[in-house]
mmCIF file of N, CA, C and O in Angstrom:
data_model
loop_
_atom_site.group_PDB
_atom_site.id
_atom_site.type_symbol
_atom_site.label_atom_id
_atom_site.label_comp_id
_atom_site.label_asym_id
_atom_site.label_seq_id
_atom_site.Cartn_x
_atom_site.Cartn_y
_atom_site.Cartn_z
ATOM 1 N N VAL A 1 -8.712 -20.988 16.825
ATOM 2 C CA VAL A 1 -10.001 -20.726 16.209
ATOM 3 C C VAL A 1 -10.973 -21.762 16.763
ATOM 4 O O VAL A 1 -10.795 -22.963 16.576
ATOM 5 N N ILE A 2 -11.988 -21.304 17.409
ATOM 6 C CA ILE A 2 -12.880 -22.189 18.149
ATOM 7 C C ILE A 2 -14.051 -22.706 17.313
ATOM 8 O O ILE A 2 -14.395 -23.862 17.387
ATOM 9 N N ARG A 3 -14.639 -21.911 16.462
ATOM 10 C CA ARG A 3 -15.899 -22.252 15.826
ATOM 11 C C ARG A 3 -15.838 -22.888 14.448
ATOM 12 O O ARG A 3 -16.864 -23.176 13.888
ATOM 13 N N GLN A 4 -14.705 -23.067 13.841
ATOM 14 C CA GLN A 4 -14.596 -23.618 12.492
ATOM 15 C C GLN A 4 -15.314 -22.747 11.458
ATOM 16 O O GLN A 4 -16.235 -23.198 10.793
ATOM 17 N N PRO A 5 -14.883 -21.497 11.318
ATOM 18 C CA PRO A 5 -15.564 -20.602 10.363
ATOM 19 C C PRO A 5 -15.303 -21.016 8.921
ATOM 20 O O PRO A 5 -14.303 -21.652 8.607
ATOM 21 N N GLU A 6 -16.224 -20.658 8.031
ATOM 22 C CA GLU A 6 -16.055 -20.897 6.597
ATOM 23 C C GLU A 6 -15.126 -19.838 5.996
ATOM 24 O O GLU A 6 -14.486 -20.078 4.990
ATOM 25 N N THR A 7 -15.077 -18.653 6.608
ATOM 26 C CA THR A 7 -14.218 -17.564 6.156
ATOM 27 C C THR A 7 -13.505 -16.973 7.368
ATOM 28 O O THR A 7 -14.132 -16.704 8.386
ATOM 29 N N LEU A 8 -12.187 -16.783 7.230
ATOM 30 C CA LEU A 8 -11.396 -16.172 8.300
ATOM 31 C C LEU A 8 -10.584 -15.036 7.690
ATOM 32 O O LEU A 8 -9.884 -15.227 6.693
ATOM 33 N N ILE A 9 -10.696 -13.845 8.275
ATOM 34 C CA ILE A 9 -9.942 -12.677 7.822
ATOM 35 C C ILE A 9 -8.978 -12.294 8.932
ATOM 36 O O ILE A 9 -9.393 -12.064 10.075
ATOM 37 N N VAL A 10 -7.685 -12.239 8.604
ATOM 38 C CA VAL A 10 -6.642 -11.933 9.578
ATOM 39 C C VAL A 10 -5.867 -10.727 9.070
ATOM 40 O O VAL A 10 -5.289 -10.767 7.984
ATOM 41 N N ASP A 11 -5.838 -9.655 9.857
ATOM 42 C CA ASP A 11 -5.175 -8.421 9.439
ATOM 43 C C ASP A 11 -4.117 -8.035 10.467
ATOM 44 O O ASP A 11 -4.431 -7.796 11.620
ATOM 45 N N GLY A 12 -2.852 -7.998 10.026
ATOM 46 C CA GLY A 12 -1.779 -7.533 10.896
ATOM 47 C C GLY A 12 -1.352 -8.519 11.962
ATOM 48 O O GLY A 12 -0.742 -8.139 12.948
ATOM 49 N N SER A 13 -1.640 -9.787 11.783
ATOM 50 C CA SER A 13 -1.367 -10.762 12.826
ATOM 51 C C SER A 13 0.104 -11.119 12.980
ATOM 52 O O SER A 13 0.506 -11.623 14.016
ATOM 53 N N LEU A 14 0.920 -10.898 11.966
ATOM 54 C CA LEU A 14 2.312 -11.355 12.008
ATOM 55 C C LEU A 14 3.270 -10.356 12.643
ATOM 56 O O LEU A 14 4.402 -10.713 12.945
ATOM 57 N N SER A 15 2.838 -9.141 12.857
ATOM 58 C CA SER A 15 3.743 -8.100 13.333
ATOM 59 C C SER A 15 4.326 -8.397 14.714
ATOM 60 O O SER A 15 5.419 -7.941 15.031
ATOM 61 N N ASP A 16 3.644 -9.162 15.535
ATOM 62 C CA ASP A 16 4.123 -9.464 16.881
ATOM 63 C C ASP A 16 4.922 -10.754 16.977
ATOM 64 O O ASP A 16 5.365 -11.128 18.057
ATOM 65 N N PHE A 17 5.127 -11.457 15.860
ATOM 66 C CA PHE A 17 5.804 -12.750 15.864
ATOM 67 C C PHE A 17 7.166 -12.667 15.196
ATOM 68 O O PHE A 17 7.354 -11.927 14.237
ATOM 69 N N SER A 18 8.102 -13.494 15.691
ATOM 70 C CA SER A 18 9.389 -13.624 15.019
ATOM 71 C C SER A 18 9.145 -14.315 13.685
ATOM 72 O O SER A 18 8.094 -14.911 13.465
ATOM 73 N N GLY A 19 10.119 -14.278 12.784
ATOM 74 C CA GLY A 19 9.971 -14.869 11.456
ATOM 75 C C GLY A 19 9.560 -16.328 11.488
ATOM 76 O O GLY A 19 8.647 -16.751 10.788
ATOM 77 N N GLU A 20 10.226 -17.133 12.313
ATOM 78 C CA GLU A 20 9.925 -18.564 12.388
ATOM 79 C C GLU A 20 8.522 -18.809 12.930
ATOM 80 O O GLU A 20 7.783 -19.658 12.435
ATOM 81 N N ASN A 21 8.131 -18.059 13.949
ATOM 82 C CA ASN A 21 6.787 -18.207 14.505
ATOM 83 C C ASN A 21 5.721 -17.723 13.534
ATOM 84 O O ASN A 21 4.628 -18.292 13.479
ATOM 85 N N ALA A 22 6.021 -16.698 12.759
ATOM 86 C CA ALA A 22 5.084 -16.212 11.747
ATOM 87 C C ALA A 22 4.851 -17.285 10.687
ATOM 88 O O ALA A 22 3.719 -17.507 10.255
ATOM 89 N N VAL A 23 5.921 -17.967 10.263
ATOM 90 C CA VAL A 23 5.801 -19.051 9.283
ATOM 91 C C VAL A 23 4.907 -20.153 9.847
ATOM 92 O O VAL A 23 4.018 -20.665 9.155
ATOM 93 N N ARG A 24 5.114 -20.527 11.109
ATOM 94 C CA ARG A 24 4.280 -21.561 11.738
ATOM 95 C C ARG A 24 2.817 -21.134 11.794
ATOM 96 O O ARG A 24 1.918 -21.942 11.568
ATOM 97 N N LEU A 25 2.576 -19.869 12.109
ATOM 98 C CA LEU A 25 1.204 -19.354 12.178
ATOM 99 C C LEU A 25 0.524 -19.432 10.809
ATOM 100 O O LEU A 25 -0.595 -19.927 10.689
ATOM 101 N N VAL A 26 1.209 -18.962 9.764
ATOM 102 C CA VAL A 26 0.633 -18.988 8.412
ATOM 103 C C VAL A 26 0.353 -20.423 7.985
ATOM 104 O O VAL A 26 -0.732 -20.737 7.489
ATOM 105 N N ASN A 27 1.308 -21.322 8.181
ATOM 106 C CA ASN A 27 1.119 -22.723 7.797
ATOM 107 C C ASN A 27 -0.012 -23.374 8.595
ATOM 108 O O ASN A 27 -0.805 -24.150 8.051
ATOM 109 N N GLY A 28 -0.099 -23.071 9.871
ATOM 110 C CA GLY A 28 -1.173 -23.619 10.705
ATOM 111 C C GLY A 28 -2.541 -23.144 10.255
ATOM 112 O O GLY A 28 -3.498 -23.925 10.204
ATOM 113 N N LEU A 29 -2.632 -21.862 9.910
ATOM 114 C CA LEU A 29 -3.909 -21.340 9.416
ATOM 115 C C LEU A 29 -4.268 -21.951 8.068
ATOM 116 O O LEU A 29 -5.435 -22.241 7.803
ATOM 117 N N HIS A 30 -3.272 -22.163 7.205
ATOM 118 C CA HIS A 30 -3.521 -22.837 5.916
ATOM 119 C C HIS A 30 -4.133 -24.211 6.156
ATOM 120 O O HIS A 30 -5.095 -24.596 5.495
ATOM 121 N N GLU A 31 -3.553 -24.983 7.074
ATOM 122 C CA GLU A 31 -4.063 -26.326 7.362
ATOM 123 C C GLU A 31 -5.459 -26.270 7.968
ATOM 124 O O GLU A 31 -6.349 -27.027 7.577
ATOM 125 N N LEU A 32 -5.660 -25.379 8.925
ATOM 126 C CA LEU A 32 -6.945 -25.237 9.595
ATOM 127 C C LEU A 32 -8.059 -24.844 8.625
ATOM 128 O O LEU A 32 -9.186 -25.322 8.730
ATOM 129 N N MET A 33 -7.725 -24.004 7.650
ATOM 130 C CA MET A 33 -8.732 -23.463 6.735
ATOM 131 C C MET A 33 -8.765 -24.194 5.392
ATOM 132 O O MET A 33 -9.337 -23.693 4.432
ATOM 133 N N GLN A 34 -8.178 -25.362 5.309
ATOM 134 C CA GLN A 34 -8.186 -26.153 4.074
ATOM 135 C C GLN A 34 -9.619 -26.285 3.550
ATOM 136 O O GLN A 34 -10.519 -26.691 4.271
ATOM 137 N N GLY A 35 -9.848 -25.891 2.281
ATOM 138 C CA GLY A 35 -11.167 -25.983 1.669
ATOM 139 C C GLY A 35 -12.099 -24.854 2.056
ATOM 140 O O GLY A 35 -13.273 -24.864 1.697
ATOM 141 N N LYS A 36 -11.589 -23.874 2.801
ATOM 142 C CA LYS A 36 -12.388 -22.728 3.228
ATOM 143 C C LYS A 36 -11.698 -21.454 2.755
ATOM 144 O O LYS A 36 -10.674 -21.508 2.090
ATOM 145 N N THR A 37 -12.233 -20.314 3.102
ATOM 146 C CA THR A 37 -11.674 -19.038 2.676
ATOM 147 C C THR A 37 -10.814 -18.433 3.775
ATOM 148 O O THR A 37 -11.288 -18.215 4.892
ATOM 149 N N LEU A 38 -9.543 -18.158 3.445
ATOM 150 C CA LEU A 38 -8.608 -17.506 4.359
ATOM 151 C C LEU A 38 -8.091 -16.247 3.678
ATOM 152 O O LEU A 38 -7.508 -16.318 2.603
ATOM 153 N N ILE A 39 -8.332 -15.108 4.297
ATOM 154 C CA ILE A 39 -7.853 -13.824 3.787
ATOM 155 C C ILE A 39 -6.893 -13.266 4.829
ATOM 156 O O ILE A 39 -7.262 -13.102 5.991
ATOM 157 N N MET A 40 -5.655 -12.985 4.405
ATOM 158 C CA MET A 40 -4.660 -12.445 5.324
ATOM 159 C C MET A 40 -4.031 -11.190 4.726
ATOM 160 O O MET A 40 -3.800 -11.135 3.522
ATOM 161 N N ALA A 41 -3.745 -10.218 5.573
ATOM 162 C CA ALA A 41 -3.065 -8.996 5.153
ATOM 163 C C ALA A 41 -1.624 -9.060 5.653
ATOM 164 O O ALA A 41 -1.377 -9.310 6.832
ATOM 165 N N PHE A 42 -0.686 -8.872 4.729
ATOM 166 C CA PHE A 42 0.742 -8.904 5.052
ATOM 167 C C PHE A 42 1.389 -7.597 4.633
ATOM 168 O O PHE A 42 1.020 -7.013 3.624
ATOM 169 N N SER A 43 2.409 -7.180 5.368
ATOM 170 C CA SER A 43 3.205 -6.039 4.929
ATOM 171 C C SER A 43 4.372 -6.507 4.066
ATOM 172 O O SER A 43 5.011 -5.707 3.395
ATOM 173 N N ASP A 44 4.642 -7.814 4.067
ATOM 174 C CA ASP A 44 5.746 -8.400 3.309
ATOM 175 C C ASP A 44 5.197 -9.460 2.358
ATOM 176 O O ASP A 44 4.656 -10.474 2.794
ATOM 177 N N ARG A 45 5.319 -9.235 1.059
ATOM 178 C CA ARG A 45 4.743 -10.142 0.062
ATOM 179 C C ARG A 45 5.341 -11.554 0.111
ATOM 180 O O ARG A 45 4.716 -12.499 -0.346
ATOM 181 N N THR A 46 6.506 -11.719 0.698
ATOM 182 C CA THR A 46 7.128 -13.041 0.734
ATOM 183 C C THR A 46 6.330 -14.038 1.570
ATOM 184 O O THR A 46 6.538 -15.236 1.439
ATOM 185 N N TYR A 47 5.411 -13.578 2.397
ATOM 186 C CA TYR A 47 4.574 -14.480 3.188
ATOM 187 C C TYR A 47 3.377 -15.005 2.396
ATOM 188 O O TYR A 47 2.581 -15.773 2.919
ATOM 189 N N THR A 48 3.211 -14.608 1.150
ATOM 190 C CA THR A 48 2.021 -14.983 0.377
ATOM 191 C C THR A 48 2.116 -16.361 -0.266
ATOM 192 O O THR A 48 1.183 -16.798 -0.924
ATOM 193 N N SER A 49 3.207 -17.066 -0.084
ATOM 194 C CA SER A 49 3.356 -18.403 -0.643
ATOM 195 C C SER A 49 2.215 -19.296 -0.175
ATOM 196 O O SER A 49 1.889 -19.335 1.007
ATOM 197 N N GLY A 50 1.599 -20.003 -1.115
ATOM 198 C CA GLY A 50 0.526 -20.924 -0.775
ATOM 199 C C GLY A 50 -0.871 -20.367 -0.929
ATOM 200 O O GLY A 50 -1.837 -21.098 -0.830
ATOM 201 N N PHE A 51 -0.991 -19.065 -1.174
ATOM 202 C CA PHE A 51 -2.310 -18.474 -1.366
ATOM 203 C C PHE A 51 -2.708 -18.531 -2.835
ATOM 204 O O PHE A 51 -1.867 -18.485 -3.729
ATOM 205 N N ASP A 52 -4.007 -18.652 -3.095
ATOM 206 C CA ASP A 52 -4.514 -18.735 -4.472
ATOM 207 C C ASP A 52 -4.443 -17.399 -5.197
ATOM 208 O O ASP A 52 -4.167 -17.348 -6.389
ATOM 209 N N ARG A 53 -4.727 -16.333 -4.507
ATOM 210 C CA ARG A 53 -4.745 -14.997 -5.101
ATOM 211 C C ARG A 53 -3.951 -14.042 -4.224
ATOM 212 O O ARG A 53 -3.948 -14.158 -2.996
ATOM 213 N N VAL A 54 -3.316 -13.076 -4.872
ATOM 214 C CA VAL A 54 -2.566 -12.045 -4.167
ATOM 215 C C VAL A 54 -3.025 -10.690 -4.708
ATOM 216 O O VAL A 54 -3.051 -10.477 -5.915
ATOM 217 N N ILE A 55 -3.400 -9.808 -3.806
ATOM 218 C CA ILE A 55 -3.804 -8.451 -4.167
ATOM 219 C C ILE A 55 -2.846 -7.511 -3.453
ATOM 220 O O ILE A 55 -2.698 -7.577 -2.231
ATOM 221 N N GLU A 56 -2.197 -6.642 -4.213
ATOM 222 C CA GLU A 56 -1.237 -5.708 -3.626
ATOM 223 C C GLU A 56 -1.815 -4.299 -3.698
ATOM 224 O O GLU A 56 -2.362 -3.894 -4.725
ATOM 225 N N PHE A 57 -1.692 -3.569 -2.597
ATOM 226 C CA PHE A 57 -2.221 -2.211 -2.495
ATOM 227 C C PHE A 57 -1.101 -1.208 -2.284
ATOM 228 O O PHE A 57 -0.099 -1.513 -1.641
ATOM 229 N N ASP A 58 -1.310 -0.003 -2.785
ATOM 230 C CA ASP A 58 -0.505 1.162 -2.452
ATOM 231 C C ASP A 58 -1.497 2.168 -1.906
ATOM 232 O O ASP A 58 -2.217 2.812 -2.665
ATOM 233 N N GLY A 59 -1.589 2.239 -0.577
ATOM 234 C CA GLY A 59 -2.652 3.030 0.037
ATOM 235 C C GLY A 59 -3.983 2.341 -0.222
ATOM 236 O O GLY A 59 -4.150 1.178 0.101
ATOM 237 N N VAL A 60 -4.914 3.039 -0.874
ATOM 238 C CA VAL A 60 -6.215 2.448 -1.194
ATOM 239 C C VAL A 60 -6.283 1.936 -2.624
ATOM 240 O O VAL A 60 -7.282 1.361 -3.030
ATOM 241 N N ARG A 61 -5.214 2.139 -3.382
ATOM 242 C CA ARG A 61 -5.189 1.754 -4.804
ATOM 243 C C ARG A 61 -4.629 0.344 -4.990
ATOM 244 O O ARG A 61 -3.588 0.007 -4.455
ATOM 245 N N VAL A 62 -5.337 -0.487 -5.752
ATOM 246 C CA VAL A 62 -4.843 -1.822 -6.087
ATOM 247 C C VAL A 62 -3.754 -1.659 -7.138
ATOM 248 O O VAL A 62 -3.976 -1.073 -8.193
ATOM 249 N N THR A 63 -2.547 -2.180 -6.840
ATOM 250 C CA THR A 63 -1.434 -2.064 -7.790
ATOM 251 C C THR A 63 -1.120 -3.380 -8.477
ATOM 252 O O THR A 63 -0.458 -3.403 -9.503
ATOM 253 N N ASP A 64 -1.580 -4.493 -7.912
ATOM 254 C CA ASP A 64 -1.341 -5.797 -8.536
ATOM 255 C C ASP A 64 -2.411 -6.762 -8.043
ATOM 256 O O ASP A 64 -2.756 -6.768 -6.864
ATOM 257 N N TYR A 65 -2.918 -7.573 -8.965
ATOM 258 C CA TYR A 65 -3.925 -8.577 -8.623
ATOM 259 C C TYR A 65 -3.727 -9.771 -9.524
ATOM 260 O O TYR A 65 -3.551 -9.629 -10.729
ATOM 261 N N GLY A 66 -3.735 -10.938 -8.945
ATOM 262 C CA GLY A 66 -3.618 -12.121 -9.777
ATOM 263 C C GLY A 66 -3.407 -13.371 -8.968
ATOM 264 O O GLY A 66 -3.436 -13.365 -7.735
ATOM 265 N N GLU A 67 -3.198 -14.443 -9.693
ATOM 266 C CA GLU A 67 -2.937 -15.725 -9.051
ATOM 267 C C GLU A 67 -1.511 -15.734 -8.529
ATOM 268 O O GLU A 67 -0.630 -15.097 -9.088
ATOM 269 N N ALA A 68 -1.306 -16.478 -7.453
ATOM 270 C CA ALA A 68 0.057 -16.691 -6.981
ATOM 271 C C ALA A 68 0.778 -17.506 -8.038
ATOM 272 O O ALA A 68 0.153 -18.243 -8.801
ATOM 273 N N SER A 69 2.085 -17.377 -8.117
ATOM 274 C CA SER A 69 2.825 -18.161 -9.109
ATOM 275 C C SER A 69 2.655 -19.640 -8.824
ATOM 276 O O SER A 69 2.416 -20.042 -7.695
ATOM 277 N N LYS A 70 2.773 -20.470 -9.847
ATOM 278 C CA LYS A 70 2.559 -21.910 -9.694
ATOM 279 C C LYS A 70 3.476 -22.501 -8.633
ATOM 280 O O LYS A 70 3.104 -23.412 -7.933
ATOM 281 N N SER A 71 4.682 -21.979 -8.500
ATOM 282 C CA SER A 71 5.608 -22.507 -7.492
ATOM 283 C C SER A 71 5.158 -22.135 -6.085
ATOM 284 O O SER A 71 5.519 -22.784 -5.124
ATOM 285 N N GLU A 72 4.343 -21.071 -5.947
ATOM 286 C CA GLU A 72 3.891 -20.643 -4.636
ATOM 287 C C GLU A 72 2.533 -21.231 -4.277
ATOM 288 O O GLU A 72 2.295 -21.615 -3.160
ATOM 289 N N SER A 73 1.610 -21.295 -5.231
ATOM 290 C CA SER A 73 0.235 -21.676 -4.949
ATOM 291 C C SER A 73 0.150 -23.090 -4.392
ATOM 292 O O SER A 73 0.650 -24.030 -4.980
ATOM 293 N N GLY A 74 -0.478 -23.199 -3.246
ATOM 294 C CA GLY A 74 -0.700 -24.497 -2.643
ATOM 295 C C GLY A 74 0.477 -25.062 -1.872
ATOM 296 O O GLY A 74 0.366 -26.099 -1.260
ATOM 297 N N SER A 75 1.614 -24.386 -1.875
ATOM 298 C CA SER A 75 2.766 -24.922 -1.158
ATOM 299 C C SER A 75 2.902 -24.236 0.192
ATOM 300 O O SER A 75 2.547 -23.091 0.355
ATOM 301 N N LYS A 76 3.439 -24.977 1.148
ATOM 302 C CA LYS A 76 3.685 -24.403 2.459
ATOM 303 C C LYS A 76 4.877 -23.461 2.401
ATOM 304 O O LYS A 76 5.764 -23.628 1.603
ATOM 305 N N LEU A 77 4.873 -22.520 3.281
ATOM 306 C CA LEU A 77 6.005 -21.623 3.448
ATOM 307 C C LEU A 77 7.049 -22.416 4.224
ATOM 308 O O LEU A 77 6.831 -22.828 5.353
ATOM 309 N N GLU A 78 8.186 -22.699 3.592
ATOM 310 C CA GLU A 78 9.196 -23.591 4.180
ATOM 311 C C GLU A 78 10.193 -22.888 5.088
ATOM 312 O O GLU A 78 10.747 -23.489 5.973
ATOM 313 N N GLN A 79 10.453 -21.617 4.840
ATOM 314 C CA GLN A 79 11.468 -20.941 5.627
ATOM 315 C C GLN A 79 11.061 -19.513 5.890
ATOM 316 O O GLN A 79 10.128 -19.000 5.292
ATOM 317 N N VAL A 80 11.776 -18.892 6.784
ATOM 318 C CA VAL A 80 11.503 -17.504 7.115
ATOM 319 C C VAL A 80 11.899 -16.636 5.930
ATOM 320 O O VAL A 80 13.025 -16.730 5.451
ATOM 321 N N PRO A 81 10.965 -15.826 5.399
ATOM 322 C CA PRO A 81 11.317 -14.968 4.277
ATOM 323 C C PRO A 81 12.497 -14.057 4.614
ATOM 324 O O PRO A 81 12.609 -13.559 5.719
ATOM 325 N N GLY A 82 13.382 -13.891 3.657
ATOM 326 C CA GLY A 82 14.527 -13.019 3.822
ATOM 327 C C GLY A 82 15.725 -13.680 4.487
ATOM 328 O O GLY A 82 16.743 -13.067 4.697
ATOM 329 N N GLU A 83 15.603 -14.930 4.873
ATOM 330 C CA GLU A 83 16.731 -15.620 5.529
ATOM 331 C C GLU A 83 17.246 -16.727 4.655
ATOM 332 O O GLU A 83 16.607 -17.254 3.834
#
């Protein structure tokens, strides 16, 4: 990220990365965007650790909205989800 944006929206970025590289990407973006707005779209909810809010969709319908659990909010993703 070259310009230091106040808001960064990332959609579908993890599909081309292995699990370990995806974890590094998410953690790196968290650090880069500290104190700013980071919006990411995931197909796997296990990557949402560390985000303040999680919105889940089924098609165009919102099926879940709320704060990340206290154990997830603000913490780095330590391992590859599912492993």
